[in-house]
XYZ file of C-alpha atoms in Angstrom:
467
model
C 107.575 33.001 102.518
C 104.985 31.321 100.420
C 106.278 32.378 97.034
C 108.892 29.683 96.978
C 109.568 29.558 93.230
C 110.776 33.151 93.159
C 113.314 32.475 95.884
C 114.867 29.313 94.528
C 116.398 30.717 91.369
C 118.926 28.284 89.892
C 122.374 29.743 89.354
C 122.130 29.004 85.645
C 119.285 31.444 85.070
C 121.041 34.187 87.028
C 124.300 33.695 85.156
C 122.624 33.663 81.753
C 120.968 37.037 82.345
C 123.733 38.848 84.226
C 125.517 41.880 82.842
C 129.042 42.160 81.433
C 131.700 44.650 82.453
C 130.989 46.813 79.403
C 127.253 47.412 79.237
C 124.329 47.906 81.569
C 122.633 44.553 81.213
C 121.976 45.106 77.507
C 124.272 42.310 76.346
C 122.737 39.646 74.088
C 122.035 36.342 75.764
C 122.796 34.808 72.367
C 126.493 35.341 73.071
C 126.325 32.944 75.976
C 126.008 29.199 75.991
C 122.214 29.076 76.224
C 121.353 26.708 73.418
C 120.380 24.075 75.926
C 118.108 26.392 77.918
C 114.798 28.208 77.245
C 113.340 25.084 75.701
C 110.547 24.066 78.089
C 107.812 25.525 80.250
C 109.953 24.863 83.316
C 112.816 26.814 81.740
C 110.523 29.785 81.173
C 109.207 29.592 84.719
C 112.819 29.739 85.912
C 113.466 32.683 83.583
C 110.504 34.747 84.814
C 111.444 33.974 88.407
C 114.907 35.334 87.661
C 113.252 38.616 86.630
C 111.292 38.762 89.890
C 114.509 38.079 91.784
C 115.990 41.404 90.667
C 113.292 43.247 92.661
C 115.029 41.975 95.800
C 118.407 43.402 94.785
C 120.389 46.135 96.502
C 119.900 48.342 93.455
C 116.118 47.934 93.634
C 113.742 47.680 96.609
C 116.320 46.397 99.068
C 118.158 49.743 99.099
C 118.551 52.093 96.139
C 114.873 52.692 95.433
C 113.983 53.753 98.974
C 117.045 55.988 99.196
C 116.271 57.644 95.869
C 112.488 57.943 96.264
C 111.833 58.259 99.986
C 114.954 59.719 101.526
C 115.284 62.150 98.597
C 111.969 63.655 99.670
C 110.947 65.440 102.855
C 109.781 62.177 104.489
C 113.099 60.809 105.717
C 116.745 61.772 106.021
C 120.099 60.144 106.621
C 120.476 61.467 110.162
C 123.027 63.805 111.695
C 126.183 61.883 110.764
C 127.204 62.734 107.212
C 130.656 61.198 107.404
C 132.052 57.715 106.811
C 129.439 55.212 105.666
C 126.751 57.860 105.946
C 128.348 60.145 103.381
C 126.966 58.250 100.361
C 123.441 58.716 101.679
C 123.937 62.308 102.815
C 124.816 63.540 99.348
C 121.634 61.999 97.947
C 119.589 63.503 100.761
C 120.955 66.982 100.057
C 121.054 66.709 96.229
C 124.840 66.835 95.928
C 125.596 63.296 94.746
C 127.908 62.864 91.774
C 127.652 60.613 88.722
C 129.890 57.959 90.267
C 127.550 57.326 93.205
C 127.446 53.592 93.850
C 123.840 53.766 95.063
C 122.639 55.525 91.923
C 124.718 53.283 89.642
C 123.283 50.192 91.363
C 119.734 51.439 90.708
C 120.526 51.942 87.049
C 122.286 48.623 86.489
C 119.907 46.468 88.545
C 116.869 48.022 86.873
C 118.311 47.172 83.463
C 119.145 43.695 84.711
C 115.462 43.224 85.504
C 114.552 44.613 82.075
C 117.043 42.294 80.363
C 115.646 39.244 82.135
C 112.095 40.300 81.195
C 113.162 40.739 77.570
C 114.680 37.281 77.550
C 111.320 35.819 78.532
C 109.430 37.827 75.930
C 111.871 36.963 73.129
C 112.355 33.301 73.942
C 108.926 32.042 75.001
C 106.958 32.182 71.773
C 108.303 29.070 69.997
C 108.157 26.888 73.122
C 105.504 24.164 73.204
C 103.608 24.678 76.443
C 100.164 25.361 77.843
C 98.785 28.432 76.062
C 97.283 30.052 79.180
C 100.543 29.620 81.090
C 102.513 31.089 78.202
C 100.264 34.131 78.108
C 100.526 34.589 81.851
C 104.329 34.440 81.886
C 104.515 36.918 78.997
C 102.201 39.225 80.924
C 104.300 38.903 84.076
C 107.365 39.868 82.055
C 105.583 42.922 80.651
C 104.547 44.017 84.133
C 108.015 43.569 85.583
C 109.671 45.371 82.699
C 107.205 48.220 83.115
C 107.880 48.463 86.835
C 111.621 48.694 86.275
C 111.125 51.278 83.532
C 108.837 53.343 85.750
C 111.494 53.504 88.479
C 114.139 54.443 85.915
C 112.018 57.102 84.173
C 110.976 58.974 87.321
C 114.586 58.905 88.531
C 116.646 59.585 85.402
C 114.276 60.966 82.758
C 116.047 60.303 79.437
C 117.101 56.660 79.268
C 117.629 53.898 76.681
C 114.701 51.527 76.181
C 115.715 48.029 75.057
C 112.630 45.956 74.239
C 114.423 42.897 72.875
C 117.636 40.952 73.310
C 120.325 42.705 71.269
C 121.649 40.670 68.391
C 125.189 41.854 69.134
C 127.175 43.699 71.778
C 127.453 46.750 69.508
C 123.682 46.842 69.090
C 123.195 46.640 72.841
C 125.559 49.552 73.445
C 124.194 51.771 70.707
C 120.674 52.306 72.027
C 119.774 56.003 72.192
C 118.384 57.883 75.158
C 114.656 58.493 74.908
C 112.593 61.040 76.831
C 110.557 59.784 79.754
C 107.382 60.520 77.810
C 108.353 57.837 75.274
C 109.088 55.377 78.081
C 105.666 56.005 79.614
C 103.951 55.600 76.245
C 105.563 52.185 75.771
C 104.829 50.879 79.232
C 101.182 51.934 79.148
C 100.781 49.781 76.033
C 102.641 46.937 77.763
C 100.559 47.192 80.927
C 97.293 47.066 78.987
C 98.496 43.757 77.516
C 99.723 42.567 80.910
C 96.415 43.256 82.610
C 94.580 41.299 79.938
C 96.844 38.266 80.324
C 97.167 38.075 84.099
C 94.779 36.405 86.562
C 92.806 38.314 89.148
C 94.390 36.114 91.795
C 96.352 32.889 92.136
C 94.884 29.725 93.532
C 98.117 27.913 94.389
C 100.225 28.918 97.371
C 103.453 28.738 95.397
C 102.248 31.502 93.043
C 101.170 34.025 95.659
C 103.162 37.196 95.107
C 103.199 37.096 91.320
C 101.785 39.998 89.334
C 97.997 40.081 88.910
C 95.489 42.090 86.883
C 95.252 44.478 89.817
C 99.001 45.024 89.880
C 99.157 45.807 86.165
C 96.120 48.083 86.382
C 97.387 49.974 89.430
C 100.737 50.638 87.803
C 98.995 51.568 84.547
C 96.864 54.138 86.370
C 99.932 55.551 88.098
C 101.620 55.975 84.720
C 98.566 57.715 83.269
C 98.601 60.159 86.179
C 102.319 60.700 85.730
C 101.637 61.504 82.066
C 98.905 63.938 83.096
C 96.161 61.840 81.515
C 93.627 61.739 84.363
C 90.765 60.823 82.069
C 92.483 57.581 81.002
C 93.255 56.691 84.614
C 89.630 56.848 85.815
C 88.198 53.666 84.220
C 91.336 51.700 85.108
C 91.062 52.632 88.777
C 87.305 52.046 88.828
C 87.889 48.585 87.374
C 90.287 47.736 90.214
C 87.701 48.849 92.778
C 84.717 47.049 91.252
C 86.223 43.905 89.778
C 89.438 42.784 91.415
C 88.431 42.060 94.991
C 90.625 44.359 97.095
C 89.509 46.103 100.287
C 90.866 48.328 103.028
C 91.845 46.381 106.110
C 89.955 47.684 109.172
C 93.139 48.142 111.193
C 96.109 49.964 109.658
C 98.502 47.975 111.836
C 97.385 44.747 110.133
C 98.912 45.861 106.866
C 102.382 45.231 108.211
C 104.424 42.381 109.573
C 105.355 38.907 108.488
C 101.954 37.492 109.457
C 100.194 40.016 107.222
C 102.036 39.538 103.940
C 99.980 39.625 100.746
C 96.793 40.620 102.551
C 93.429 41.762 101.126
C 94.664 45.320 100.659
C 97.974 44.325 99.090
C 98.206 44.566 95.290
C 101.894 43.865 94.759
C 104.729 43.178 97.185
C 108.397 42.336 96.721
C 108.696 38.971 98.402
C 111.517 38.314 100.877
C 112.420 35.277 102.949
C 115.140 35.313 105.573
C 116.893 32.395 107.158
C 120.002 31.987 105.019
C 118.162 31.527 101.713
C 119.889 34.505 100.071
C 116.509 36.165 99.690
C 116.179 38.038 102.990
C 115.924 41.808 103.092
C 118.408 44.313 104.520
C 116.099 47.310 104.802
C 114.496 46.052 108.036
C 117.781 46.534 109.871
C 118.550 49.740 107.989
C 115.332 51.313 109.321
C 115.597 50.011 112.889
C 116.929 51.223 116.252
C 119.539 48.431 116.136
C 121.506 50.253 113.428
C 121.648 53.409 115.530
C 122.627 51.500 118.652
C 125.356 49.410 117.041
C 126.872 51.879 114.549
C 125.821 55.293 115.781
C 124.297 55.984 112.346
C 120.903 56.203 110.702
C 119.942 55.253 107.175
C 116.307 56.262 106.642
C 115.134 58.301 109.606
C 111.678 59.962 109.556
C 112.105 63.726 109.534
C 110.604 65.978 112.191
C 108.519 67.466 109.393
C 107.193 63.994 108.567
C 106.366 63.347 112.198
C 104.462 66.615 112.462
C 102.532 65.925 109.238
C 100.147 63.637 111.119
C 96.993 65.157 112.540
C 96.271 64.654 116.252
C 94.589 61.290 116.679
C 95.787 59.870 113.357
C 95.898 56.118 113.952
C 98.645 55.743 111.363
C 101.268 57.710 113.267
C 102.513 55.189 115.805
C 101.785 52.323 113.413
C 104.197 53.813 110.867
C 107.026 55.190 113.004
C 108.316 55.304 116.564
C 109.646 58.452 118.168
C 110.985 59.751 121.450
C 109.051 62.923 120.589
C 105.876 61.149 121.727
C 104.785 60.431 125.305
C 103.087 57.289 126.554
C 99.700 58.642 125.447
C 100.896 59.226 121.917
C 100.906 63.009 122.335
C 103.651 65.037 120.636
C 106.120 66.540 123.082
C 109.077 68.870 122.587
C 112.041 67.558 120.641
C 115.335 66.810 122.299
C 118.870 66.427 121.023
C 118.711 62.741 121.897
C 115.638 61.986 119.812
C 115.367 58.650 118.038
C 112.883 58.311 115.185
C 112.416 55.028 113.370
C 110.236 53.491 110.690
C 108.211 50.624 112.177
C 106.069 49.582 109.190
C 108.576 46.970 108.087
C 108.984 45.201 111.370
C 111.632 45.011 114.038
C 115.307 44.386 113.549
C 116.768 40.891 113.470
C 119.236 41.137 116.319
C 120.672 37.670 115.791
C 120.508 37.451 112.023
C 121.124 40.941 110.711
C 120.278 41.939 107.138
C 118.305 38.774 106.511
C 114.676 39.600 107.339
C 111.482 38.146 105.912
C 109.371 41.305 105.754
C 108.068 42.167 102.293
C 108.268 45.579 100.627
C 104.785 46.756 99.666
C 104.872 48.374 96.218
C 101.150 48.842 95.434
C 98.100 48.638 97.664
C 94.406 49.466 97.600
C 94.554 52.714 99.605
C 96.844 54.107 96.894
C 94.218 53.176 94.300
C 91.477 55.056 96.185
C 93.656 58.155 96.476
C 94.710 57.941 92.829
C 91.060 57.820 91.781
C 90.381 60.927 93.850
C 93.294 62.572 92.047
C 92.018 61.533 88.641
C 88.476 62.738 89.324
C 89.539 66.113 90.666
C 87.768 68.028 93.424
C 84.265 66.645 93.752
C 82.024 64.965 96.280
C 82.966 61.600 94.814
C 86.688 62.327 95.117
C 86.350 63.375 98.755
C 84.442 60.149 99.343
C 87.469 58.085 98.330
C 89.807 60.225 100.431
C 87.490 59.894 103.400
C 87.420 56.106 103.149
C 91.142 56.214 103.812
C 90.771 58.834 106.565
C 88.011 56.889 108.317
C 90.292 53.879 108.678
C 92.831 56.227 110.307
C 90.138 57.368 112.775
C 90.022 60.873 111.324
C 86.981 63.003 110.511
C 86.024 63.540 106.874
C 87.159 66.502 104.813
C 85.394 68.334 102.036
C 85.663 71.363 99.779
C 85.203 73.666 102.769
C 88.251 72.236 104.534
C 91.176 74.635 104.414
C 93.632 74.293 101.556
C 93.509 73.456 97.891
C 92.260 70.077 96.779
C 95.707 69.103 95.528
C 97.343 70.104 98.827
C 94.806 68.124 100.837
C 95.233 65.095 98.601
C 99.016 65.283 98.659
C 98.924 65.524 102.450
C 96.698 62.459 102.669
C 98.952 60.507 100.356
C 101.953 61.492 102.442
C 100.695 60.176 105.750
C 98.887 57.135 104.350
C 101.778 55.944 102.162
C 104.698 57.162 104.252
C 107.933 55.190 103.767
C 106.493 53.187 100.845
C 108.466 54.915 98.028
C 105.658 57.136 96.759
C 106.574 60.575 98.112
C 109.260 61.627 95.616
C 107.166 60.553 92.617
C 104.151 62.309 94.136
C 106.074 65.565 94.586
C 107.211 65.406 90.972
C 103.749 64.564 89.655
C 102.073 67.351 91.625
C 104.811 69.833 90.635
C 105.693 70.441 94.268
C 109.214 69.035 94.625
C 111.167 72.275 94.302
C 108.769 74.243 96.496
C 108.561 71.731 99.321
C 112.265 70.935 99.395
C 113.092 74.648 99.365
C 111.040 74.965 102.540
C 113.374 72.325 103.988
C 116.394 74.433 103.058
C 117.299 72.310 100.014
C 117.619 73.098 96.324
C 115.992 70.155 94.630
C 117.392 68.590 91.469
C 114.466 66.827 89.855
C 116.429 64.129 88.002
C 119.358 62.006 89.021
C 122.603 62.120 87.091
C 123.117 59.345 84.568
C 125.854 57.122 86.052
C 129.330 58.043 84.799
C 130.037 54.506 83.577
C 127.132 54.860 81.139
C 128.441 58.180 79.837
C 131.878 56.635 79.378
C 130.480 53.688 77.430
C 127.907 55.561 75.382
C 129.460 58.671 73.899
C 126.112 59.942 72.597
C 124.505 60.015 76.084
C 123.844 63.412 77.614
C 123.729 64.159 81.297
C 120.411 65.199 82.816
């Protein structure tokens, strides 16, 4: 992996920003022996890298986020075995998890760990003597990362505390009130506007590839505007990405994926992983692969039959996103069987000899999402269909228009589903389009739109209320 600085996080930086037993990563760094750190530009580079490192954690993109945002939806499920190790996933899949769920608690605590590390950077960097442009860039990276963690928290939990600084004391850190998601979104839109202004369009040194860019901040900003229902504000942001930041659709959908295709021309932001015993490899590659089924008899994130059948005949994305025994050698859907095996293939093949230590990245934001978000912001129009049809043309599908059956929102949501399958967009999309309860009901499930606040947080913070 090229982004070497993010992988080689010194133990000191991790220890300084880690959480205590009492609070969710809101503890003041001032209580630790840090007087000899955060003094130089190199220290701040280490500190911002420590914030990036949290994206790789089990409570973030390595596990909890895809369970909570992809498997929660109608795109994937846990498989037929709901016992043993599969039970923790099954209850999330069927909306029956409890407040002590380790997966949900990990998402909450790791997200706040990333926020705490971002806050450390923002609070400590100002007095340091260093290159002004570098200082502004690191501050902007911290604002982007903090916003990304807050976005994942807000869509999952709704009312959450919002620390924006290092607490001056433990009591201050534990006394932060819950705020509605609308307040979280308002803050992070302001932060992302600043971040976009301070970030580069791209990086010129290999060691910096994978850091946040203007495009990353803008794409997340537009997504927040759409989540807030402010389509008008999203339009110029998305247009700016298209006209000014240099992204493009790759001609072949298959070339988006795989180790050789990391950080490509369509990629806007990826979580960087590097296997090989560095401590920065991913585990989701094995979790999604046939190897897990063959060695344990279990699944973790299996495409649903409904997901499989969402693809139109001839959609080039189908067999480049998933593999299935429902498909014959010609790629034609055949009848299901009790021995079916369905697997996500976007993130590469399993590492048979080095399990849970793969180098495939997790793609968080990419250009096709931007085109589809702009169509969403514009509303039904010839221009909006033009952006949708750019994405469809790459998939070798004919264009659609206002005369095509279905409402504009249904057609757009369908296109987002098959284009962005298994990339952690589906649950947020269902919420944003107001379709979660309806679509999950059709799957025989009663959807709960927000996750329970972890019990440990309720125990610590007596004023917190459960969602």
